[in-house]
Amino acid sequence: MKEKTQVGIIGAGPAGLLLSHLLHLEGIDSVVLEARSRKYVEERVRAGVLEQGTVDLLCDTGLGDRLRREGLVHRGIELRFDGRGHRIALSDLTGGRAIWIYGQQEVVKDLINARLAADAMIHFEVGDVRLSGIDSTKPVIKYRLDDREHVLTCDFIAGCDGYHGVSRESIPAGVLRTYHHEYPFGWLGILAAVAPSTEELIYASHERGFALHSLRTPEISRLYIQVKPDEDINEWPDERIWEELSIRLATNDGWTLTYGPVLEKGVTAMRGFVVEPMQYGRLFLAGDAAHIVPATGAKGLNLAVHDVHKLAEAFIAWYRKGTNDLLEQYSNRCLGRVWRVQDFSSFMSLMLHRYPEDDGFRGRLQHAQLEYVCSSEAAARSLAENYVGPPHV
Ligand code: FAD
Ligand code: DHB
């Protein structure tokens, strides 16, 4: 089967779907190829914190109806240590900016609905995706669907296929410089059918390790605890997870954590990863395909959104005005923010997690940093400014 499109997009995560939507609004055609089923991508539980800039872009492009109705605006977060909570007043410290709680899978559902309502081509459950001719003017994606071989010829390819995708691997050896850092910890996350025991997110530093109390809705909580990067989830029956959470989140003033049925659980390793440049020939990488940040800063999804915003602008300039500049500058326009976020996510991770090899010195530094952030307005403002994220420029 021979097919043609303007932009071939690999991956129906937030990056690929949003790119397809932004291009559609400008009359540019795309085909999205996704290895998993629609049900799988719509149910995969991941991020929950949207920066103001992400929300603004979604709302400005017609994706804000349910987000405005069901999303929860948060104007502060809590840092908890020594059994006490300290509020970081995000909005007061950033001229009124805020974050929104709205599950990544809800963003994905909204995007899929919007794309399908506009008769978009999204192919789920494709196999054996291969890229060729990425240094030519007519790159090609070959894939299998329903036992048939397809050949999709494109003007450009967007590799939005996440960290384990095939796009990045299609770039010839020696072109990309890869930066990689493994953190010596992971997160065990649960989604639970219980009202959150907090109104704002709690990031807790405890001698037994980091814990995070987040939420999705007034009825659904999302919580995480620091574990080993290769922790065996079978070692963690639900009761043990709740007990550990309640120890790490405990305060001196009698606050209690309400337990409830666990709907989903999983372990994620924490890593930092960046490739430079994020492009080669007619292939452009976006989102987790190009970079991963440790989850402590709540930034991965937001960075993916920023990348495709810049990539859409570049494609639009090429199709509308015939100009190449924004395509050539794509990687540079993204990498400044990528490294800012990498630094912030590293700062949050280093401040809040226990280090297995610590002889006590690192712990004292972490404590000094927490006290500084919670007592100096300048330090709190720096955290807040990074947490809410700068506007997209
Ligand atoms: P993905 O969502 O990974 O999408 C890539 C898609 O490509 C997938 O659907 C995949 O199936 C598909 N694919 C892969 N290979 C192929 C192939 N060969 N052919 C076709 N399709 C393919 N970020 C935040 O901003 N805030 C948070 O609060 C936050 N919390 C997180 C908590 C956890 C536990 C985790 C794991 C992540 C969190 N993140 C957070 C990160 C965020 O989820 C990711 O950064 C985001 O999913 C990146 O989107 P993406 O579209 O680039 O990649
Ligand atoms: C969530 C995830 C994060 O990585 C984070 O830093 C805060 C909240 C969440 O899933 O709600």
Short mmCIF file of C-alpha atoms and ligand atoms in Angstrom, two decimals:
data_model
loop_
_atom_site.label_atom_id
_atom_site.label_comp_id
_atom_site.label_asym_id
_atom_site.label_seq_id
_atom_site.Cartn_x
_atom_site.Cartn_y
_atom_site.Cartn_z
CA MET A 1 0.00 0.00 0.00
CA LYS A 2 1.53 3.33 -1.07
CA GLU A 3 0.47 6.45 0.80
CA LYS A 4 1.55 10.10 1.02
CA THR A 5 1.34 12.80 3.65
CA GLN A 6 3.05 16.06 4.50
CA VAL A 7 4.27 15.16 8.01
CA GLY A 8 4.57 11.52 9.11
CA ILE A 9 4.31 11.36 12.90
CA ILE A 10 5.54 8.32 14.82
CA GLY A 11 3.88 7.91 18.24
CA ALA A 12 0.43 8.86 19.56
CA GLY A 13 1.57 10.13 22.95
CA PRO A 14 0.96 13.77 23.88
CA ALA A 15 3.79 14.97 21.60
CA GLY A 16 2.65 13.22 18.41
CA LEU A 17 -1.05 13.90 18.88
CA LEU A 18 -0.63 17.57 19.75
CA LEU A 19 1.71 18.11 16.79
CA SER A 20 -0.88 16.56 14.48
CA HIS A 21 -3.57 18.84 15.96
CA LEU A 22 -1.48 22.03 15.65
CA LEU A 23 -0.64 21.22 12.02
CA HIS A 24 -4.27 20.44 11.21
CA LEU A 25 -5.32 23.90 12.46
CA GLU A 26 -3.06 25.35 9.75
CA GLY A 27 -4.27 22.99 7.04
CA ILE A 28 -1.17 20.78 7.10
CA ASP A 29 -1.74 17.03 6.66
CA SER A 30 -0.25 14.38 8.89
CA VAL A 31 -0.54 10.66 9.56
CA VAL A 32 0.08 9.38 13.11
CA LEU A 33 1.44 5.83 13.55
CA GLU A 34 1.14 4.25 17.01
CA ALA A 35 2.44 0.84 18.08
CA ARG A 36 -0.11 0.35 20.90
CA SER A 37 -3.90 0.18 20.91
CA ARG A 38 -6.12 3.23 21.43
CA LYS A 39 -7.31 1.76 24.74
CA TYR A 40 -3.72 1.29 25.95
CA VAL A 41 -2.61 4.88 25.22
CA GLU A 42 -5.80 6.31 26.71
CA GLU A 43 -5.43 4.33 29.93
CA ARG A 44 -1.68 4.58 30.53
CA VAL A 45 -1.32 6.42 33.87
CA ARG A 46 1.55 8.91 33.84
CA ALA A 47 1.88 12.64 34.39
CA GLY A 48 -0.60 14.88 36.14
CA VAL A 49 0.91 18.35 36.47
CA LEU A 50 0.42 20.80 33.61
CA GLU A 51 2.31 24.08 33.49
CA GLN A 52 0.42 27.28 32.81
CA GLY A 53 2.06 27.49 29.35
CA THR A 54 0.84 23.98 28.50
CA VAL A 55 -2.71 24.82 29.59
CA ASP A 56 -2.65 28.12 27.68
CA LEU A 57 -1.62 26.34 24.47
CA LEU A 58 -4.27 23.62 24.87
CA CYS A 59 -6.99 26.19 25.58
CA ASP A 60 -5.91 28.53 22.77
CA THR A 61 -6.11 25.68 20.26
CA GLY A 62 -9.59 24.48 21.17
CA LEU A 63 -8.65 21.66 23.56
CA GLY A 64 -9.68 23.37 26.78
CA ASP A 65 -13.36 22.47 27.28
CA ARG A 66 -12.99 19.47 29.60
CA LEU A 67 -9.66 20.72 30.97
CA ARG A 68 -11.32 23.94 32.17
CA ARG A 69 -14.24 21.98 33.65
CA GLU A 70 -12.41 19.11 35.30
CA GLY A 71 -8.85 20.37 35.75
CA LEU A 72 -7.85 21.61 39.21
CA VAL A 73 -5.90 24.86 39.49
CA HIS A 74 -3.18 24.74 42.15
CA ARG A 75 -1.57 27.91 43.46
CA GLY A 76 0.91 26.35 45.85
CA ILE A 77 2.75 23.17 46.80
CA GLU A 78 3.97 21.91 50.16
CA LEU A 79 7.50 20.82 51.05
CA ARG A 80 7.33 18.57 54.12
CA PHE A 81 10.30 17.65 56.32
CA ASP A 82 11.04 17.24 60.04
CA GLY A 83 7.34 16.48 60.47
CA ARG A 84 6.26 19.96 59.28
CA GLY A 85 4.79 21.37 56.11
CA HIS A 86 6.06 24.54 54.40
CA ARG A 87 3.97 26.09 51.66
CA ILE A 88 5.60 27.43 48.49
CA ALA A 89 3.07 29.99 47.26
CA LEU A 90 3.56 29.44 43.53
CA SER A 91 1.13 32.09 42.32
CA ASP A 92 2.11 34.82 44.80
CA LEU A 93 5.75 34.29 43.89
CA THR A 94 5.27 34.29 40.10
CA GLY A 95 2.88 37.14 39.39
CA GLY A 96 -0.20 34.93 39.41
CA ARG A 97 0.95 31.89 37.41
CA ALA A 98 -0.30 28.46 38.50
CA ILE A 99 -0.19 24.76 37.68
CA TRP A 100 -3.11 22.53 36.76
CA ILE A 101 -3.83 18.97 37.82
CA TYR A 102 -5.24 17.04 34.86
CA GLY A 103 -4.11 13.51 34.00
CA GLN A 104 -1.94 12.95 30.95
CA GLN A 105 -4.36 10.27 29.79
CA GLU A 106 -7.14 12.87 29.84
CA VAL A 107 -5.04 15.14 27.62
CA VAL A 108 -4.46 12.16 25.32
CA LYS A 109 -8.20 11.33 25.22
CA ASP A 110 -9.08 14.96 24.41
CA LEU A 111 -6.48 15.02 21.64
CA ILE A 112 -7.61 11.72 20.11
CA ASN A 113 -11.25 12.86 20.17
CA ALA A 114 -10.38 16.19 18.56
CA ARG A 115 -8.25 14.53 15.88
CA LEU A 116 -10.80 11.85 15.04
CA ALA A 117 -13.62 14.43 14.93
CA ALA A 118 -11.56 16.14 12.20
CA ASP A 119 -11.18 12.84 10.30
CA ALA A 120 -7.51 12.53 11.16
CA MET A 121 -5.45 9.52 10.13
CA ILE A 122 -4.28 7.85 13.34
CA HIS A 123 -3.28 4.22 12.90
CA PHE A 124 -3.08 2.24 16.13
CA GLU A 125 -1.35 -1.12 16.56
CA VAL A 126 1.07 -0.67 13.69
CA GLY A 127 4.14 -2.93 13.67
CA ASP A 128 7.67 -3.00 12.35
CA VAL A 129 8.01 0.77 11.83
CA ARG A 130 11.13 1.61 9.76
CA LEU A 131 12.41 5.00 8.56
CA SER A 132 14.46 5.59 5.43
CA GLY A 133 15.67 8.49 3.29
CA ILE A 134 15.68 10.90 6.23
CA ASP A 135 18.52 12.86 4.59
CA SER A 136 16.53 13.15 1.33
CA THR A 137 13.59 15.47 0.51
CA LYS A 138 11.11 12.55 0.49
CA PRO A 139 11.67 10.48 3.63
CA VAL A 140 9.71 7.25 3.91
CA ILE A 141 8.11 5.33 6.78
CA LYS A 142 7.40 1.64 6.23
CA TYR A 143 5.09 -0.18 8.64
CA ARG A 144 2.77 -3.16 8.96
CA LEU A 145 -0.92 -2.85 9.68
CA ASP A 146 -3.50 -5.66 9.51
CA ASP A 147 -0.86 -7.94 8.00
CA ARG A 148 -0.21 -5.58 5.12
CA GLU A 149 2.98 -3.70 4.35
CA HIS A 150 2.51 0.08 4.02
CA VAL A 151 4.89 2.66 2.52
CA LEU A 152 4.22 6.24 3.63
CA THR A 153 6.11 8.96 1.75
CA CYS A 154 6.40 12.28 3.62
CA ASP A 155 7.92 15.74 3.34
CA PHE A 156 9.06 15.47 6.96
CA ILE A 157 9.04 12.90 9.79
CA ALA A 158 8.42 13.76 13.44
CA GLY A 159 9.84 11.16 15.84
CA CYS A 160 7.45 11.42 18.81
CA ASP A 161 7.85 7.77 19.83
CA GLY A 162 9.20 8.18 23.34
CA TYR A 163 12.40 6.97 24.92
CA HIS A 164 12.14 3.39 23.56
CA GLY A 165 11.05 4.37 20.04
CA VAL A 166 12.72 3.67 16.68
CA SER A 167 13.13 7.22 15.34
CA ARG A 168 16.21 8.23 17.31
CA GLU A 169 17.89 4.91 16.39
CA SER A 170 17.39 5.70 12.68
CA ILE A 171 19.85 8.59 12.80
CA PRO A 172 23.31 7.49 11.57
CA ALA A 173 25.92 6.75 14.24
CA GLY A 174 28.13 9.70 15.13
CA VAL A 175 25.53 12.42 14.42
CA LEU A 176 24.02 12.70 17.89
CA ARG A 177 25.75 13.49 21.13
CA THR A 178 24.03 11.64 23.97
CA TYR A 179 24.02 12.75 27.61
CA HIS A 180 22.83 10.19 30.14
CA HIS A 181 22.59 10.17 33.91
CA GLU A 182 21.06 7.40 36.03
CA TYR A 183 19.80 8.50 39.44
CA PRO A 184 20.24 5.85 42.16
CA PHE A 185 16.51 5.66 42.87
CA GLY A 186 13.12 5.06 41.29
CA TRP A 187 9.49 5.78 42.16
CA LEU A 188 6.77 3.35 43.02
CA GLY A 189 3.53 5.11 42.04
CA ILE A 190 -0.05 4.25 42.87
CA LEU A 191 -3.40 5.54 41.70
CA ALA A 192 -6.01 5.06 44.43
CA ALA A 193 -9.79 5.39 44.66
CA VAL A 194 -9.76 7.61 47.72
CA ALA A 195 -10.24 11.33 48.31
CA PRO A 196 -6.84 13.06 48.56
CA SER A 197 -5.71 13.70 52.15
CA THR A 198 -4.39 17.07 51.01
CA GLU A 199 -5.53 20.03 48.93
CA GLU A 200 -2.11 20.79 47.48
CA LEU A 201 0.72 18.49 46.35
CA ILE A 202 3.08 17.40 49.14
CA TYR A 203 6.74 16.69 48.38
CA ALA A 204 8.13 14.99 51.52
CA SER A 205 11.73 14.38 52.51
CA HIS A 206 12.06 11.63 55.12
CA GLU A 207 14.96 9.55 56.43
CA ARG A 208 13.32 6.45 54.89
CA GLY A 209 13.14 8.18 51.49
CA PHE A 210 11.11 10.64 49.45
CA ALA A 211 7.30 10.51 49.22
CA LEU A 212 4.85 12.52 47.10
CA HIS A 213 1.13 12.98 47.63
CA SER A 214 -0.55 14.13 44.42
CA LEU A 215 -4.08 13.75 43.12
CA ARG A 216 -6.19 13.56 40.02
CA THR A 217 -9.73 14.46 41.08
CA PRO A 218 -11.57 15.06 44.37
CA GLU A 219 -12.09 11.26 44.46
CA ILE A 220 -8.79 9.93 43.08
CA SER A 221 -5.34 10.21 44.69
CA ARG A 222 -1.93 9.67 43.10
CA LEU A 223 0.98 8.89 45.41
CA TYR A 224 4.64 7.94 44.99
CA ILE A 225 7.44 6.63 47.20
CA GLN A 226 11.16 6.47 46.53
CA VAL A 227 12.35 2.89 45.95
CA LYS A 228 15.36 1.26 44.25
CA PRO A 229 15.40 1.84 40.45
CA ASP A 230 14.95 -1.93 39.87
CA GLU A 231 12.53 -2.47 42.76
CA ASP A 232 10.36 -5.60 42.44
CA ILE A 233 6.75 -4.44 42.59
CA ASN A 234 5.73 -7.87 43.92
CA GLU A 235 7.53 -7.00 47.16
CA TRP A 236 4.97 -4.24 47.69
CA PRO A 237 1.48 -5.42 48.58
CA ASP A 238 -0.94 -2.47 48.85
CA GLU A 239 -0.92 -2.47 52.66
CA ARG A 240 2.87 -2.10 52.74
CA ILE A 241 2.72 0.84 50.31
CA TRP A 242 0.14 2.68 52.42
CA GLU A 243 2.09 2.06 55.64
CA GLU A 244 5.29 3.37 54.10
CA LEU A 245 3.48 6.42 52.71
CA SER A 246 1.96 7.22 56.07
CA ILE A 247 5.34 7.00 57.81
CA ARG A 248 7.10 9.21 55.26
CA LEU A 249 4.28 11.77 55.08
CA ALA A 250 3.61 11.91 58.85
CA THR A 251 3.57 15.28 60.61
CA ASN A 252 3.92 16.28 64.26
CA ASP A 253 0.45 17.81 64.32
CA GLY A 254 -1.68 14.72 63.81
CA TRP A 255 -2.33 14.91 60.05
CA THR A 256 -3.48 11.52 58.76
CA LEU A 257 -3.38 9.77 55.42
CA THR A 258 -6.59 8.07 54.32
CA TYR A 259 -6.05 4.66 52.67
CA GLY A 260 -8.18 3.32 49.80
CA PRO A 261 -8.32 0.71 47.03
CA VAL A 262 -5.28 0.78 44.74
CA LEU A 263 -6.33 0.99 41.07
CA GLU A 264 -2.92 0.86 39.45
CA LYS A 265 0.72 0.62 40.49
CA GLY A 266 4.13 0.63 38.83
CA VAL A 267 7.84 1.40 39.26
CA THR A 268 9.73 4.00 37.20
CA ALA A 269 13.51 4.53 37.23
CA MET A 270 14.71 8.14 37.40
CA ARG A 271 17.06 9.24 34.66
CA GLY A 272 18.29 12.30 32.85
CA PHE A 273 18.84 11.93 29.11
CA VAL A 274 19.32 14.38 26.23
CA VAL A 275 20.37 14.01 22.59
CA GLU A 276 21.86 16.91 20.68
CA PRO A 277 20.86 17.98 18.13
CA MET A 278 17.19 16.94 18.16
CA GLN A 279 17.11 16.70 14.36
CA TYR A 280 18.83 15.14 11.37
CA GLY A 281 17.91 15.85 7.75
CA ARG A 282 14.12 15.68 7.54
CA LEU A 283 13.67 13.84 10.86
CA PHE A 284 12.80 15.90 13.95
CA LEU A 285 12.69 14.35 17.43
CA ALA A 286 10.26 15.68 20.05
CA GLY A 287 9.37 14.84 23.65
CA ASP A 288 10.72 11.74 25.39
CA ALA A 289 12.30 10.56 22.10
CA ALA A 290 14.85 13.36 22.57
CA HIS A 291 15.02 13.84 26.35
CA ILE A 292 13.99 12.40 29.70
CA VAL A 293 13.99 14.22 33.03
CA PRO A 294 13.56 12.72 36.50
CA ALA A 295 9.89 13.04 37.47
CA THR A 296 10.50 15.13 40.61
CA GLY A 297 10.08 18.40 38.69
CA ALA A 298 6.86 17.21 36.93
CA LYS A 299 8.21 18.39 33.59
CA GLY A 300 8.39 15.61 30.96
CA LEU A 301 4.97 16.14 29.44
CA ASN A 302 5.35 19.91 29.57
CA LEU A 303 8.66 19.75 27.71
CA ALA A 304 7.11 17.49 25.08
CA VAL A 305 4.36 20.11 24.58
CA HIS A 306 6.93 22.90 24.25
CA ASP A 307 8.92 20.92 21.66
CA VAL A 308 5.94 20.29 19.40
CA HIS A 309 4.82 23.90 19.74
CA LYS A 310 8.20 24.96 18.32
CA LEU A 311 8.16 22.18 15.72
CA ALA A 312 4.67 23.13 14.53
CA GLU A 313 5.77 26.77 14.16
CA ALA A 314 8.71 25.63 12.05
CA PHE A 315 6.59 23.42 9.75
CA ILE A 316 3.98 26.18 9.41
CA ALA A 317 6.67 28.69 8.38
CA TRP A 318 7.99 26.19 5.81
CA TYR A 319 4.60 25.45 4.26
CA ARG A 320 3.17 28.98 4.46
CA LYS A 321 6.22 31.15 3.70
CA GLY A 322 8.67 28.67 2.24
CA THR A 323 11.23 29.59 4.91
CA ASN A 324 13.69 27.13 6.39
CA ASP A 325 15.06 29.15 9.32
CA LEU A 326 12.76 27.85 12.05
CA LEU A 327 13.33 24.26 10.94
CA GLU A 328 17.07 24.77 11.06
CA GLN A 329 16.81 26.41 14.49
CA TYR A 330 14.37 23.84 15.90
CA SER A 331 16.85 22.01 18.06
CA ASN A 332 18.44 25.20 19.42
CA ARG A 333 15.03 26.69 20.18
CA CYS A 334 14.21 23.64 22.30
CA LEU A 335 17.49 22.76 23.99
CA GLY A 336 17.73 25.89 26.17
CA ARG A 337 14.50 24.94 27.91
CA VAL A 338 15.43 21.25 27.94
CA TRP A 339 18.61 21.94 29.94
CA ARG A 340 16.88 24.48 32.23
CA VAL A 341 14.32 21.80 33.07
CA GLN A 342 17.03 19.14 33.37
CA ASP A 343 18.75 21.36 35.94
CA PHE A 344 15.54 22.08 37.87
CA SER A 345 14.49 18.42 37.91
CA SER A 346 17.95 17.47 39.13
CA PHE A 347 17.79 20.17 41.84
CA MET A 348 14.42 18.86 43.09
CA SER A 349 15.60 15.24 42.94
CA LEU A 350 18.88 15.88 44.76
CA MET A 351 17.16 17.94 47.45
CA LEU A 352 14.40 15.46 48.24
CA HIS A 353 15.65 11.85 47.84
CA ARG A 354 17.74 9.77 50.22
CA TYR A 355 21.01 8.63 48.70
CA PRO A 356 21.90 4.98 49.38
CA GLU A 357 25.61 5.72 49.84
CA ASP A 358 25.17 8.81 52.05
CA ASP A 359 27.42 8.89 55.13
CA GLY A 360 25.38 11.76 56.55
CA PHE A 361 27.06 14.68 54.80
CA ARG A 362 24.66 14.80 51.84
CA GLY A 363 21.70 14.57 54.20
CA ARG A 364 22.87 17.70 56.08
CA LEU A 365 23.30 19.57 52.77
CA GLN A 366 19.79 18.55 51.70
CA HIS A 367 18.38 19.73 54.99
CA ALA A 368 20.17 23.09 54.69
CA GLN A 369 18.76 23.48 51.18
CA LEU A 370 15.20 22.67 52.28
CA GLU A 371 15.44 25.17 55.12
CA TYR A 372 16.78 27.82 52.74
CA VAL A 373 14.03 27.29 50.16
CA CYS A 374 11.40 27.49 52.90
CA SER A 375 12.80 30.58 54.62
CA SER A 376 14.22 32.76 51.83
CA GLU A 377 11.74 34.42 49.51
CA ALA A 378 14.39 34.61 46.79
CA ALA A 379 15.03 30.86 46.95
CA ALA A 380 11.31 30.05 47.08
CA ARG A 381 10.68 32.33 44.11
CA SER A 382 13.34 30.54 42.09
CA LEU A 383 11.70 27.18 42.82
CA ALA A 384 8.23 28.56 42.04
CA GLU A 385 9.32 30.20 38.78
CA ASN A 386 10.78 26.91 37.55
CA TYR A 387 7.87 24.80 38.82
CA VAL A 388 5.18 26.82 37.02
CA GLY A 389 7.47 27.08 33.98
CA PRO A 390 8.27 30.13 31.84
CA PRO A 391 5.82 31.13 29.08
CA HIS A 392 6.48 29.69 25.62
CA VAL A 393 8.32 32.37 23.61
P1 FAD B 1 5.15 9.06 25.16
O1 FAD B 1 4.04 9.49 26.02
O2 FAD B 1 6.08 8.00 25.65
O3 FAD B 1 4.53 8.61 23.77
C1 FAD B 1 5.28 7.91 22.78
C2 FAD B 1 4.34 7.02 22.00
O4 FAD B 1 5.07 6.38 20.95
C3 FAD B 1 3.76 5.90 22.86
O5 FAD B 1 2.36 5.89 22.75
C4 FAD B 1 4.41 4.63 22.31
O6 FAD B 1 3.55 3.50 22.40
C5 FAD B 1 4.67 5.03 20.87
N1 FAD B 1 5.74 4.26 20.22
C6 FAD B 1 6.91 3.81 20.76
N2 FAD B 1 7.62 3.16 19.85
C7 FAD B 1 6.91 3.17 18.70
C8 FAD B 1 7.12 2.64 17.41
N3 FAD B 1 8.23 1.95 17.12
N4 FAD B 1 6.19 2.83 16.46
C9 FAD B 1 5.05 3.53 16.73
N5 FAD B 1 4.79 4.06 17.97
C10 FAD B 1 5.71 3.87 18.93
N6 FAD B 1 5.61 14.76 33.05
C11 FAD B 1 5.07 15.92 33.46
O7 FAD B 1 5.16 16.91 32.72
N7 FAD B 1 4.43 16.08 34.67
C12 FAD B 1 4.32 15.03 35.52
O8 FAD B 1 3.68 15.16 36.56
C13 FAD B 1 4.91 13.75 35.14
N8 FAD B 1 4.82 12.68 35.93
C14 FAD B 1 5.25 11.46 35.47
C15 FAD B 1 5.08 10.36 36.28
C16 FAD B 1 5.50 9.10 35.84
C17 FAD B 1 5.30 7.91 36.73
C18 FAD B 1 6.07 8.94 34.53
C19 FAD B 1 6.50 7.59 34.01
C20 FAD B 1 6.26 10.05 33.72
C21 FAD B 1 5.85 11.32 34.19
N9 FAD B 1 6.01 12.44 33.39
C22 FAD B 1 5.54 13.66 33.85
C23 FAD B 1 6.63 12.33 32.07
C24 FAD B 1 5.62 12.25 30.92
O9 FAD B 1 4.69 11.23 31.15
C25 FAD B 1 6.37 12.02 29.58
O10 FAD B 1 7.40 12.96 29.46
C26 FAD B 1 5.41 12.14 28.37
O11 FAD B 1 4.63 10.97 28.24
C27 FAD B 1 6.17 12.34 27.06
O12 FAD B 1 5.28 12.35 25.98
P2 FAD B 1 5.75 11.83 24.54
O13 FAD B 1 4.57 11.99 23.66
O14 FAD B 1 7.03 12.44 24.18
O15 FAD B 1 6.09 10.27 24.77
C1 DHB B 2 2.81 13.97 39.66
C2 DHB B 2 3.93 13.47 39.06
C3 DHB B 2 5.14 14.08 39.28
O1 DHB B 2 6.25 13.62 38.68
C4 DHB B 2 5.25 15.19 40.12
O2 DHB B 2 6.45 15.77 40.34
C5 DHB B 2 4.11 15.69 40.72
C6 DHB B 2 2.89 15.07 40.48
C7 DHB B 2 1.51 13.30 39.41
O3 DHB B 2 1.51 12.25 38.74
O4 DHB B 2 0.49 13.81 39.86
#
